[in-house]
mmCIF file of C-alpha atoms and ligand atoms in Angstrom:
data_model
loop_
_atom_site.group_PDB
_atom_site.id
_atom_site.type_symbol
_atom_site.label_atom_id
_atom_site.label_comp_id
_atom_site.label_asym_id
_atom_site.label_seq_id
_atom_site.Cartn_x
_atom_site.Cartn_y
_atom_site.Cartn_z
ATOM 1 C CA MET A 70 9.858 5.995 27.812
ATOM 2 C CA SER A 71 13.167 7.676 28.380
ATOM 3 C CA LYS A 72 14.236 11.278 28.545
ATOM 4 C CA PHE A 73 17.134 10.323 26.274
ATOM 5 C CA TRP A 74 14.845 9.419 23.341
ATOM 6 C CA SER A 75 13.921 11.890 20.617
ATOM 7 C CA PRO A 76 10.273 13.024 20.930
ATOM 8 C CA SER A 77 9.274 11.196 17.738
ATOM 9 C CA VAL A 78 10.743 7.952 19.105
ATOM 10 C CA GLN A 79 8.569 8.226 22.231
ATOM 11 C CA GLU A 80 5.543 8.017 19.925
ATOM 12 C CA LEU A 81 6.634 5.040 17.784
ATOM 13 C CA LYS A 82 4.712 1.782 17.811
ATOM 14 C CA PRO A 83 7.293 -0.608 16.341
ATOM 15 C CA TYR A 84 6.467 -3.660 14.224
ATOM 16 C CA ILE A 85 6.202 -6.825 16.326
ATOM 17 C CA PRO A 86 7.863 -9.719 14.501
ATOM 18 C CA GLY A 87 6.529 -13.267 14.967
ATOM 19 C CA GLU A 88 8.291 -14.961 17.851
ATOM 20 C CA GLN A 89 11.518 -16.866 17.206
ATOM 21 C CA PRO A 90 11.550 -19.681 19.771
ATOM 22 C CA ARG A 91 14.791 -21.118 21.120
ATOM 23 C CA THR A 92 13.321 -24.553 21.734
ATOM 24 C CA ARG A 93 12.337 -27.013 19.014
ATOM 25 C CA LEU A 94 8.817 -26.294 17.956
ATOM 26 C CA ILE A 95 6.957 -26.799 14.725
ATOM 27 C CA LYS A 96 7.298 -23.264 13.544
ATOM 28 C CA LEU A 97 4.505 -22.161 11.236
ATOM 29 C CA ASN A 98 4.317 -18.525 12.292
ATOM 30 C CA THR A 99 6.692 -16.417 10.167
ATOM 31 C CA ASN A 100 6.410 -17.889 6.658
ATOM 32 C CA GLU A 101 9.941 -19.249 6.509
ATOM 33 C CA ASN A 102 10.680 -21.957 3.950
ATOM 34 C CA PRO A 103 10.776 -25.482 5.435
ATOM 35 C CA TYR A 104 13.401 -26.617 2.916
ATOM 36 C CA PRO A 105 17.126 -25.828 3.025
ATOM 37 C CA PRO A 106 18.684 -23.270 0.666
ATOM 38 C CA ALA A 107 20.260 -24.448 -2.606
ATOM 39 C CA PRO A 108 23.278 -26.752 -2.029
ATOM 40 C CA GLY A 109 25.494 -24.183 -3.778
ATOM 41 C CA VAL A 110 24.825 -21.788 -0.888
ATOM 42 C CA GLU A 111 26.423 -24.191 1.573
ATOM 43 C CA ARG A 112 29.418 -24.662 -0.738
ATOM 44 C CA VAL A 113 29.938 -20.904 -1.055
ATOM 45 C CA LEU A 114 29.773 -20.392 2.702
ATOM 46 C CA ARG A 115 32.153 -23.282 3.462
ATOM 47 C CA GLU A 116 34.686 -22.220 0.899
ATOM 48 C CA TYR A 117 34.513 -18.480 1.400
ATOM 49 C CA PRO A 118 38.057 -17.079 1.787
ATOM 50 C CA ILE A 119 37.995 -15.802 5.359
ATOM 51 C CA ASP A 120 40.706 -13.263 4.610
ATOM 52 C CA HIS A 121 38.247 -11.427 2.331
ATOM 53 C CA LEU A 122 36.247 -10.487 5.401
ATOM 54 C CA ARG A 123 38.937 -7.901 6.219
ATOM 55 C CA LEU A 124 37.649 -5.902 3.262
ATOM 56 C CA TYR A 125 34.434 -3.923 2.888
ATOM 57 C CA PRO A 126 31.895 -5.563 0.588
ATOM 58 C CA ASP A 127 31.020 -4.214 -2.860
ATOM 59 C CA PRO A 128 28.679 -1.281 -2.024
ATOM 60 C CA ASP A 129 26.531 -2.069 -5.091
ATOM 61 C CA ALA A 130 26.562 -5.856 -4.575
ATOM 62 C CA SER A 131 27.201 -5.951 -8.333
ATOM 63 C CA ALA A 132 27.579 -9.721 -8.646
ATOM 64 C CA LEU A 133 24.139 -10.278 -7.129
ATOM 65 C CA ARG A 134 22.613 -7.298 -8.922
ATOM 66 C CA ASP A 135 23.805 -8.657 -12.280
ATOM 67 C CA ALA A 136 22.487 -12.112 -11.467
ATOM 68 C CA LEU A 137 19.066 -10.702 -10.496
ATOM 69 C CA ALA A 138 18.993 -8.575 -13.657
ATOM 70 C CA ARG A 139 19.541 -11.720 -15.750
ATOM 71 C CA GLU A 140 16.919 -13.625 -13.758
ATOM 72 C CA TYR A 141 14.261 -10.933 -14.298
ATOM 73 C CA ASN A 142 15.375 -9.846 -17.762
ATOM 74 C CA VAL A 143 16.086 -6.208 -16.835
ATOM 75 C CA GLN A 144 19.217 -4.040 -16.825
ATOM 76 C CA PRO A 145 21.480 -4.084 -13.715
ATOM 77 C CA GLU A 146 20.702 -0.359 -13.300
ATOM 78 C CA GLN A 147 17.069 -1.351 -12.706
ATOM 79 C CA VAL A 148 17.934 -3.455 -9.650
ATOM 80 C CA PHE A 149 18.475 -2.300 -6.063
ATOM 81 C CA LEU A 150 19.622 -4.518 -3.182
ATOM 82 C CA GLY A 151 19.132 -4.094 0.558
ATOM 83 C CA ASN A 152 19.461 -5.872 3.887
ATOM 84 C CA GLY A 153 16.207 -7.779 3.563
ATOM 85 C CA SER A 154 13.207 -6.338 1.751
ATOM 86 C CA ASP A 155 12.139 -4.661 4.991
ATOM 87 C CA GLU A 156 15.117 -2.357 4.577
ATOM 88 C CA VAL A 157 14.376 -1.874 0.876
ATOM 89 C CA LEU A 158 10.821 -0.897 1.862
ATOM 90 C CA ALA A 159 12.119 1.545 4.482
ATOM 91 C CA PHE A 160 14.310 3.205 1.843
ATOM 92 C CA ALA A 161 11.381 3.320 -0.588
ATOM 93 C CA PHE A 162 9.084 5.001 1.954
ATOM 94 C CA GLN A 163 11.772 7.617 2.546
ATOM 95 C CA ALA A 164 12.556 8.045 -1.145
ATOM 96 C CA PHE A 165 9.051 8.103 -2.677
ATOM 97 C CA PHE A 166 6.213 8.508 -0.202
ATOM 98 C CA ARG A 167 6.985 11.659 1.758
ATOM 99 C CA HIS A 168 4.490 13.877 -0.046
ATOM 100 C CA ASP A 169 1.645 16.114 1.121
ATOM 101 C CA LYS A 170 -0.950 13.609 -0.043
ATOM 102 C CA PRO A 171 -1.558 10.363 1.892
ATOM 103 C CA LEU A 172 -0.022 7.023 0.984
ATOM 104 C CA LEU A 173 -2.777 4.558 0.031
ATOM 105 C CA MET A 174 -2.678 0.958 1.243
ATOM 106 C CA PRO A 175 -5.184 -1.830 1.841
ATOM 107 C CA GLU A 176 -6.721 -1.908 5.299
ATOM 108 C CA ILE A 177 -5.351 -5.444 5.699
ATOM 109 C CA THR A 178 -1.821 -5.886 4.425
ATOM 110 C CA TYR A 179 1.765 -6.284 5.659
ATOM 111 C CA SER A 180 1.692 -4.574 9.038
ATOM 112 C CA PHE A 181 5.125 -3.031 8.614
ATOM 113 C CA TYR A 182 3.757 -0.425 6.136
ATOM 114 C CA PRO A 183 1.910 1.656 8.765
ATOM 115 C CA VAL A 184 4.971 1.415 11.018
ATOM 116 C CA TYR A 185 7.157 3.008 8.328
ATOM 117 C CA CYS A 186 4.483 5.668 7.833
ATOM 118 C CA GLN A 187 4.792 6.596 11.476
ATOM 119 C CA LEU A 188 8.590 6.546 11.384
ATOM 120 C CA TYR A 189 8.691 8.889 8.378
ATOM 121 C CA ALA A 190 5.631 10.955 9.342
ATOM 122 C CA ILE A 191 3.695 9.863 6.254
ATOM 123 C CA GLU A 192 -0.093 9.963 6.398
ATOM 124 C CA ALA A 193 -1.566 6.547 5.598
ATOM 125 C CA GLN A 194 -5.003 6.109 4.068
ATOM 126 C CA ARG A 195 -6.398 2.603 4.403
ATOM 127 C CA VAL A 196 -8.721 1.152 1.800
ATOM 128 C CA ALA A 197 -11.064 -1.653 2.908
ATOM 129 C CA LEU A 198 -10.793 -5.103 1.326
ATOM 130 C CA ASP A 199 -13.816 -6.435 -0.576
ATOM 131 C CA ASP A 200 -16.133 -9.080 0.895
ATOM 132 C CA GLN A 201 -13.822 -11.854 -0.326
ATOM 133 C CA TRP A 202 -10.782 -10.375 1.418
ATOM 134 C CA ARG A 203 -9.305 -9.039 -1.847
ATOM 135 C CA VAL A 204 -7.493 -5.731 -2.216
ATOM 136 C CA GLN A 205 -9.841 -3.325 -4.025
ATOM 137 C CA LEU A 206 -7.512 -2.022 -6.722
ATOM 138 C CA ASP A 207 -10.205 0.192 -8.246
ATOM 139 C CA ALA A 208 -10.916 1.856 -4.894
ATOM 140 C CA PHE A 209 -7.526 3.571 -4.730
ATOM 141 C CA ASP A 210 -8.154 7.314 -5.041
ATOM 142 C CA SER A 211 -6.356 8.952 -7.971
ATOM 143 C CA ASP A 212 -5.230 11.781 -5.714
ATOM 144 C CA ASN A 213 -2.481 10.241 -3.594
ATOM 145 C CA GLY A 214 1.128 10.389 -2.469
ATOM 146 C CA GLY A 215 1.731 6.806 -3.582
ATOM 147 C CA ILE A 216 0.200 3.331 -3.380
ATOM 148 C CA ILE A 217 1.587 0.227 -1.694
ATOM 149 C CA PHE A 218 0.302 -3.314 -1.298
ATOM 150 C CA ALA A 219 1.621 -6.856 -1.205
ATOM 151 C CA ASN A 220 0.740 -9.087 -4.171
ATOM 152 C CA PRO A 221 -0.090 -11.798 -3.193
ATOM 153 C CA ASN A 222 -1.328 -9.932 -0.156
ATOM 154 C CA ALA A 223 -0.514 -10.863 3.424
ATOM 155 C CA PRO A 224 -1.956 -12.342 5.527
ATOM 156 C CA THR A 225 -4.784 -13.188 3.133
ATOM 157 C CA GLY A 226 -2.862 -14.916 0.307
ATOM 158 C CA HIS A 227 -4.920 -13.442 -2.542
ATOM 159 C CA GLY A 228 -2.986 -12.208 -5.567
ATOM 160 C CA TYR A 229 -3.818 -10.295 -8.751
ATOM 161 C CA SER A 230 -2.625 -11.033 -12.291
ATOM 162 C CA ARG A 231 -0.102 -8.826 -14.082
ATOM 163 C CA ALA A 232 -2.948 -7.584 -16.292
ATOM 164 C CA ALA A 233 -4.817 -6.325 -13.221
ATOM 165 C CA ILE A 234 -1.696 -4.507 -11.999
ATOM 166 C CA ALA A 235 -1.236 -2.996 -15.487
ATOM 167 C CA GLU A 236 -4.819 -1.752 -15.368
ATOM 168 C CA LEU A 237 -4.168 -0.134 -11.968
ATOM 169 C CA LEU A 238 -1.017 1.527 -13.330
ATOM 170 C CA SER A 239 -2.938 2.943 -16.270
ATOM 171 C CA HIS A 240 -4.886 5.067 -13.749
ATOM 172 C CA HIS A 241 -1.927 6.030 -11.557
ATOM 173 C CA THR A 242 1.068 7.565 -13.275
ATOM 174 C CA GLU A 243 2.073 10.524 -11.100
ATOM 175 C CA ARG A 244 3.254 8.810 -7.913
ATOM 176 C CA VAL A 245 5.056 5.568 -7.142
ATOM 177 C CA VAL A 246 3.070 2.340 -7.038
ATOM 178 C CA LEU A 247 4.966 -0.212 -4.947
ATOM 179 C CA VAL A 248 4.054 -3.873 -5.380
ATOM 180 C CA ASP A 249 5.607 -6.067 -2.672
ATOM 181 C CA GLU A 250 6.152 -9.517 -4.197
ATOM 182 C CA ALA A 251 7.542 -11.284 -1.113
ATOM 183 C CA TYR A 252 5.244 -14.250 -1.908
ATOM 184 C CA ALA A 253 4.944 -14.101 -5.701
ATOM 185 C CA ASP A 254 7.037 -17.246 -6.289
ATOM 186 C CA PHE A 255 4.391 -19.496 -4.712
ATOM 187 C CA GLY A 256 1.883 -19.177 -7.527
ATOM 188 C CA GLY A 257 1.483 -15.430 -8.031
ATOM 189 C CA GLU A 258 2.251 -13.544 -11.226
ATOM 190 C CA SER A 259 5.115 -11.027 -11.068
ATOM 191 C CA ALA A 260 4.590 -7.460 -12.288
ATOM 192 C CA VAL A 261 8.318 -7.037 -13.071
ATOM 193 C CA GLY A 262 7.513 -7.299 -16.794
ATOM 194 C CA LEU A 263 5.767 -3.911 -16.530
ATOM 195 C CA VAL A 264 8.708 -1.867 -15.217
ATOM 196 C CA ASP A 265 9.957 -0.870 -18.679
ATOM 197 C CA THR A 266 6.645 0.723 -19.621
ATOM 198 C CA CYS A 267 5.693 2.045 -16.162
ATOM 199 C CA PRO A 268 8.439 4.310 -14.779
ATOM 200 C CA ASN A 269 6.516 4.708 -11.482
ATOM 201 C CA LEU A 270 6.258 0.964 -10.727
ATOM 202 C CA LEU A 271 8.575 -0.424 -8.063
ATOM 203 C CA VAL A 272 8.478 -4.170 -7.408
ATOM 204 C CA THR A 273 10.149 -5.505 -4.263
ATOM 205 C CA GLY A 274 11.157 -9.079 -3.510
ATOM 206 C CA THR A 275 13.037 -11.111 -0.939
ATOM 207 C CA PHE A 276 15.252 -14.202 -0.638
ATOM 208 C CA SER A 277 13.693 -14.877 2.786
ATOM 209 C CA LYS A 278 10.717 -16.930 1.672
ATOM 210 C CA SER A 279 11.031 -18.692 -1.689
ATOM 211 C CA ARG A 280 14.848 -18.996 -1.502
ATOM 212 C CA SER A 281 15.051 -20.187 2.107
ATOM 213 C CA LEU A 282 17.487 -17.442 3.176
ATOM 214 C CA ALA A 283 15.626 -15.430 5.837
ATOM 215 C CA GLY A 284 18.736 -15.564 8.032
ATOM 216 C CA LEU A 285 20.992 -13.910 5.429
ATOM 217 C CA ARG A 286 18.858 -10.793 4.880
ATOM 218 C CA ILE A 287 18.657 -10.230 1.114
ATOM 219 C CA GLY A 288 15.919 -8.062 -0.374
ATOM 220 C CA TYR A 289 15.663 -6.273 -3.679
ATOM 221 C CA ALA A 290 13.674 -3.812 -5.747
ATOM 222 C CA ILE A 291 13.227 -3.674 -9.506
ATOM 223 C CA GLY A 292 12.035 -0.571 -11.323
ATOM 224 C CA SER A 293 12.995 2.216 -13.684
ATOM 225 C CA ARG A 294 16.503 3.686 -13.435
ATOM 226 C CA GLU A 295 14.907 6.822 -12.059
ATOM 227 C CA LEU A 296 13.417 4.954 -9.099
ATOM 228 C CA ILE A 297 16.560 2.904 -8.457
ATOM 229 C CA GLU A 298 18.568 6.112 -8.403
ATOM 230 C CA GLY A 299 16.153 7.502 -5.782
ATOM 231 C CA LEU A 300 16.716 4.406 -3.621
ATOM 232 C CA ASP A 301 20.487 4.705 -4.079
ATOM 233 C CA ARG A 302 20.383 8.293 -2.874
ATOM 234 C CA VAL A 303 18.700 7.249 0.368
ATOM 235 C CA LYS A 304 20.875 4.151 0.831
ATOM 236 C CA ASN A 305 24.074 6.121 0.312
ATOM 237 C CA SER A 306 22.899 8.622 2.913
ATOM 238 C CA PHE A 307 22.341 5.846 5.442
ATOM 239 C CA ASN A 308 24.619 2.802 5.000
ATOM 240 C CA SER A 309 26.881 2.211 1.992
ATOM 241 C CA TYR A 310 27.106 -1.545 2.597
ATOM 242 C CA PRO A 311 23.696 -3.008 3.404
ATOM 243 C CA LEU A 312 24.693 -6.449 2.058
ATOM 244 C CA ASP A 313 27.689 -8.233 3.527
ATOM 245 C CA SER A 314 30.142 -10.215 1.371
ATOM 246 C CA LEU A 315 28.761 -13.591 2.426
ATOM 247 C CA ALA A 316 25.202 -12.611 1.580
ATOM 248 C CA ILE A 317 26.270 -11.391 -1.858
ATOM 249 C CA ALA A 318 28.139 -14.615 -2.675
ATOM 250 C CA ALA A 319 25.449 -16.890 -1.230
ATOM 251 C CA GLY A 320 22.686 -14.945 -2.992
ATOM 252 C CA VAL A 321 24.353 -15.524 -6.363
ATOM 253 C CA ALA A 322 24.605 -19.251 -5.614
ATOM 254 C CA ALA A 323 20.921 -19.364 -4.636
ATOM 255 C CA LEU A 324 19.884 -17.725 -7.925
ATOM 256 C CA GLU A 325 22.034 -20.080 -9.997
ATOM 257 C CA ASP A 326 20.167 -23.190 -8.844
ATOM 258 C CA ARG A 327 16.887 -22.827 -10.709
ATOM 259 C CA ALA A 328 16.002 -26.502 -10.324
ATOM 260 C CA HIS A 329 16.249 -26.419 -6.527
ATOM 261 C CA PHE A 330 14.231 -23.209 -6.366
ATOM 262 C CA LYS A 331 11.493 -24.594 -8.578
ATOM 263 C CA ALA A 332 11.316 -27.906 -6.721
ATOM 264 C CA CYS A 333 11.005 -26.174 -3.319
ATOM 265 C CA CYS A 334 8.298 -23.775 -4.499
ATOM 266 C CA GLU A 335 6.346 -26.625 -6.087
ATOM 267 C CA ALA A 336 6.633 -28.744 -2.943
ATOM 268 C CA VAL A 337 5.287 -25.860 -0.843
ATOM 269 C CA ILE A 338 2.384 -25.345 -3.246
ATOM 270 C CA THR A 339 1.481 -29.064 -3.256
ATOM 271 C CA THR A 340 1.631 -29.229 0.550
ATOM 272 C CA ARG A 341 -0.420 -26.046 0.806
ATOM 273 C CA GLU A 342 -3.260 -27.499 -1.242
ATOM 274 C CA ARG A 343 -3.171 -30.775 0.707
ATOM 275 C CA THR A 344 -3.249 -28.856 4.003
ATOM 276 C CA ARG A 345 -6.096 -26.754 2.710
ATOM 277 C CA ARG A 346 -8.224 -29.816 2.064
ATOM 278 C CA GLY A 347 -7.322 -31.229 5.498
ATOM 279 C CA LEU A 348 -8.320 -28.017 7.251
ATOM 280 C CA GLU A 349 -11.587 -27.824 5.341
ATOM 281 C CA GLN A 350 -12.412 -31.332 6.576
ATOM 282 C CA LEU A 351 -11.842 -30.039 10.121
ATOM 283 C CA ASP A 352 -14.484 -27.366 9.518
ATOM 284 C CA PHE A 353 -12.075 -24.486 8.945
ATOM 285 C CA GLU A 354 -12.864 -21.744 6.465
ATOM 286 C CA VAL A 355 -9.722 -21.549 4.285
ATOM 287 C CA LEU A 356 -9.121 -18.665 1.910
ATOM 288 C CA PRO A 357 -7.599 -19.488 -1.494
ATOM 289 C CA SER A 358 -3.858 -18.772 -1.301
ATOM 290 C CA GLN A 359 -1.111 -18.008 -3.803
ATOM 291 C CA ALA A 360 1.444 -17.729 -0.999
ATOM 292 C CA ASN A 361 3.340 -20.063 1.361
ATOM 293 C CA PHE A 362 0.711 -19.708 4.071
ATOM 294 C CA LEU A 363 -3.004 -20.215 4.583
ATOM 295 C CA PHE A 364 -5.344 -17.677 6.131
ATOM 296 C CA VAL A 365 -7.968 -19.673 7.991
ATOM 297 C CA ARG A 366 -10.920 -19.306 10.315
ATOM 298 C CA PRO A 367 -11.790 -22.146 12.688
ATOM 299 C CA ARG A 368 -15.560 -22.504 12.906
ATOM 300 C CA SER A 369 -15.833 -24.699 15.981
ATOM 301 C CA MET A 370 -13.411 -22.911 18.343
ATOM 302 C CA SER A 371 -12.116 -19.369 18.609
ATOM 303 C CA ALA A 372 -8.915 -18.625 16.707
ATOM 304 C CA LEU A 373 -7.191 -17.455 19.870
ATOM 305 C CA GLU A 374 -8.094 -20.703 21.607
ATOM 306 C CA VAL A 375 -6.753 -22.777 18.695
ATOM 307 C CA PHE A 376 -3.581 -20.657 18.709
ATOM 308 C CA SER A 377 -3.020 -21.223 22.444
ATOM 309 C CA GLU A 378 -3.820 -24.929 22.400
ATOM 310 C CA LEU A 379 -1.463 -25.467 19.454
ATOM 311 C CA ARG A 380 1.252 -23.489 21.164
ATOM 312 C CA GLU A 381 0.959 -25.660 24.269
ATOM 313 C CA ARG A 382 1.479 -28.670 22.025
ATOM 314 C CA GLY A 383 4.603 -27.225 20.406
ATOM 315 C CA ILE A 384 3.073 -25.820 17.215
ATOM 316 C CA LEU A 385 3.382 -22.108 16.544
ATOM 317 C CA VAL A 386 1.019 -20.343 14.148
ATOM 318 C CA ARG A 387 0.258 -16.630 13.856
ATOM 319 C CA HIS A 388 -2.705 -14.910 15.461
ATOM 320 C CA PHE A 389 -3.227 -11.183 14.900
ATOM 321 C CA ASN A 390 -4.993 -9.532 17.789
ATOM 322 C CA THR A 391 -6.896 -6.874 15.856
ATOM 323 C CA ASP A 392 -10.635 -6.293 15.523
ATOM 324 C CA ILE A 393 -10.764 -7.415 11.908
ATOM 325 C CA LEU A 394 -8.358 -10.368 12.088
ATOM 326 C CA HIS A 395 -8.993 -11.920 15.489
ATOM 327 C CA ASP A 396 -11.189 -14.743 14.119
ATOM 328 C CA PHE A 397 -8.389 -15.891 11.803
ATOM 329 C CA LEU A 398 -5.038 -17.630 11.963
ATOM 330 C CA ARG A 399 -2.207 -17.482 9.473
ATOM 331 C CA ILE A 400 -0.506 -20.828 9.094
ATOM 332 C CA SER A 401 2.816 -21.047 7.235
ATOM 333 C CA ILE A 402 3.336 -24.095 5.042
ATOM 334 C CA GLY A 403 5.934 -26.464 6.496
ATOM 335 C CA THR A 404 7.004 -29.931 5.372
ATOM 336 C CA ASP A 405 4.373 -32.618 4.754
ATOM 337 C CA ASP A 406 5.300 -34.196 8.098
ATOM 338 C CA GLU A 407 4.860 -30.928 9.966
ATOM 339 C CA MET A 408 1.499 -30.290 8.346
ATOM 340 C CA ASP A 409 0.370 -33.848 9.151
ATOM 341 C CA THR A 410 1.260 -33.233 12.794
ATOM 342 C CA LEU A 411 -0.685 -29.972 12.675
ATOM 343 C CA LEU A 412 -3.762 -31.653 11.176
ATOM 344 C CA GLU A 413 -3.613 -34.570 13.637
ATOM 345 C CA THR A 414 -3.241 -32.182 16.569
ATOM 346 C CA LEU A 415 -6.146 -30.068 15.365
ATOM 347 C CA ASP A 416 -8.234 -33.190 14.925
ATOM 348 C CA THR A 417 -7.796 -34.148 18.597
ATOM 349 C CA LEU A 418 -8.329 -30.562 19.746
ATOM 350 C CA ILE A 419 -11.520 -30.114 17.853
ATOM 351 C CA ASN A 420 -12.880 -33.520 18.884
ATOM 352 C CA VAL A 421 -12.207 -33.153 22.602
ATOM 353 C CA THR A 422 -13.511 -29.627 22.910
ATOM 354 C CA PRO A 423 -17.294 -29.485 23.346
ATOM 355 C CA HIS A 424 -18.976 -27.073 20.976
HETATM 356 C C1 PLP B 130 8.439 -11.331 4.843
HETATM 357 C C2 PLP B 130 7.950 -10.102 4.170
HETATM 358 C C3 PLP B 130 8.806 -9.035 3.906
HETATM 359 C C4 PLP B 130 10.185 -8.930 4.487
HETATM 360 O O1 PLP B 130 11.098 -9.773 3.979
HETATM 361 P P1 PLP B 130 12.611 -9.668 4.409
HETATM 362 O O2 PLP B 130 13.326 -9.689 3.109
HETATM 363 O O3 PLP B 130 12.880 -10.874 5.239
HETATM 364 O O4 PLP B 130 12.857 -8.385 5.156
HETATM 365 C C5 PLP B 130 8.321 -7.974 3.163
HETATM 366 N N1 PLP B 130 7.041 -7.933 2.742
HETATM 367 C C6 PLP B 130 6.183 -8.920 3.018
HETATM 368 C C7 PLP B 130 4.786 -8.819 2.527
HETATM 369 C C8 PLP B 130 6.603 -10.025 3.748
HETATM 370 O O5 PLP B 130 5.754 -10.975 4.064
#
């Protein structure tokens, strides 16, 4: 607390990001990609003309916007870019969700959404998941100030088909429905194909997970021109240049290498399924996942205990200390070697601990 802070800032409960250790650990706690970015990204960064850094970047990041438009088969005017999808989400909350009615979201979802609600004084209404930890799409009230959820959802990993999202949109046409596709490249189905027929659908995505560029901060949104214009209004009232020149150039290079992208996503998926079987053999409950992480419940030790014991042995996973989630861990998918180390470590832990 400080007398210098605005009253609303005294009240904020900021998002707590997963820890970023300085020492070498096996880091399975923030869903980063274990594989390097496309080789073209390195080339672009090495060869970037340093003198260009004197100049401001393109405020519209047009080169990257055009490349994303081609990738998703939409018009460039249907694409918005921001400094990571967290920033894109912040702009979207400001642009679309500040209504009298509450914003609807699943009770369990990306924990940044309620933080933005507090920042922008938006009332959030949480809708319980079903008994299989799935978002209940048909439980969203028709009377709302907007709807937001991640698909696949985090930290559960369950995702809905495009047809299910289309069905949801057929019941909600008056306010924005935001589908956060941070994890869609790991086996989910993108709803981008619906943006031409659903002017209130905004799909967000990120280069942080499937394109191995969390450190560069590139996020995007795809929707109708109307929605993109709303985002532009907020962005241009806040920061004209959310993407720096290096991020724009490197982002284009990342998109160009389809083969690398596909190979990395497939490797993550294969390792995920192998890890899933390994964890099940160690008596973990493992939820089906379409993302680059597994949401798991150890049956023979408490989740917090497993978290702490792993941490002591140099392996970081994510534990959420909330009433609903405290029995579970979220484990990001690393390389095969990292996951083998995890499974071997768990095997010794679970064998030596009496239960
Ligand atoms: C990681 C994540 C983001 C944020 O991605 P950045 O582009 O790195 O800001 C947004 N939504 C969900 C659901 C995520 O898991």
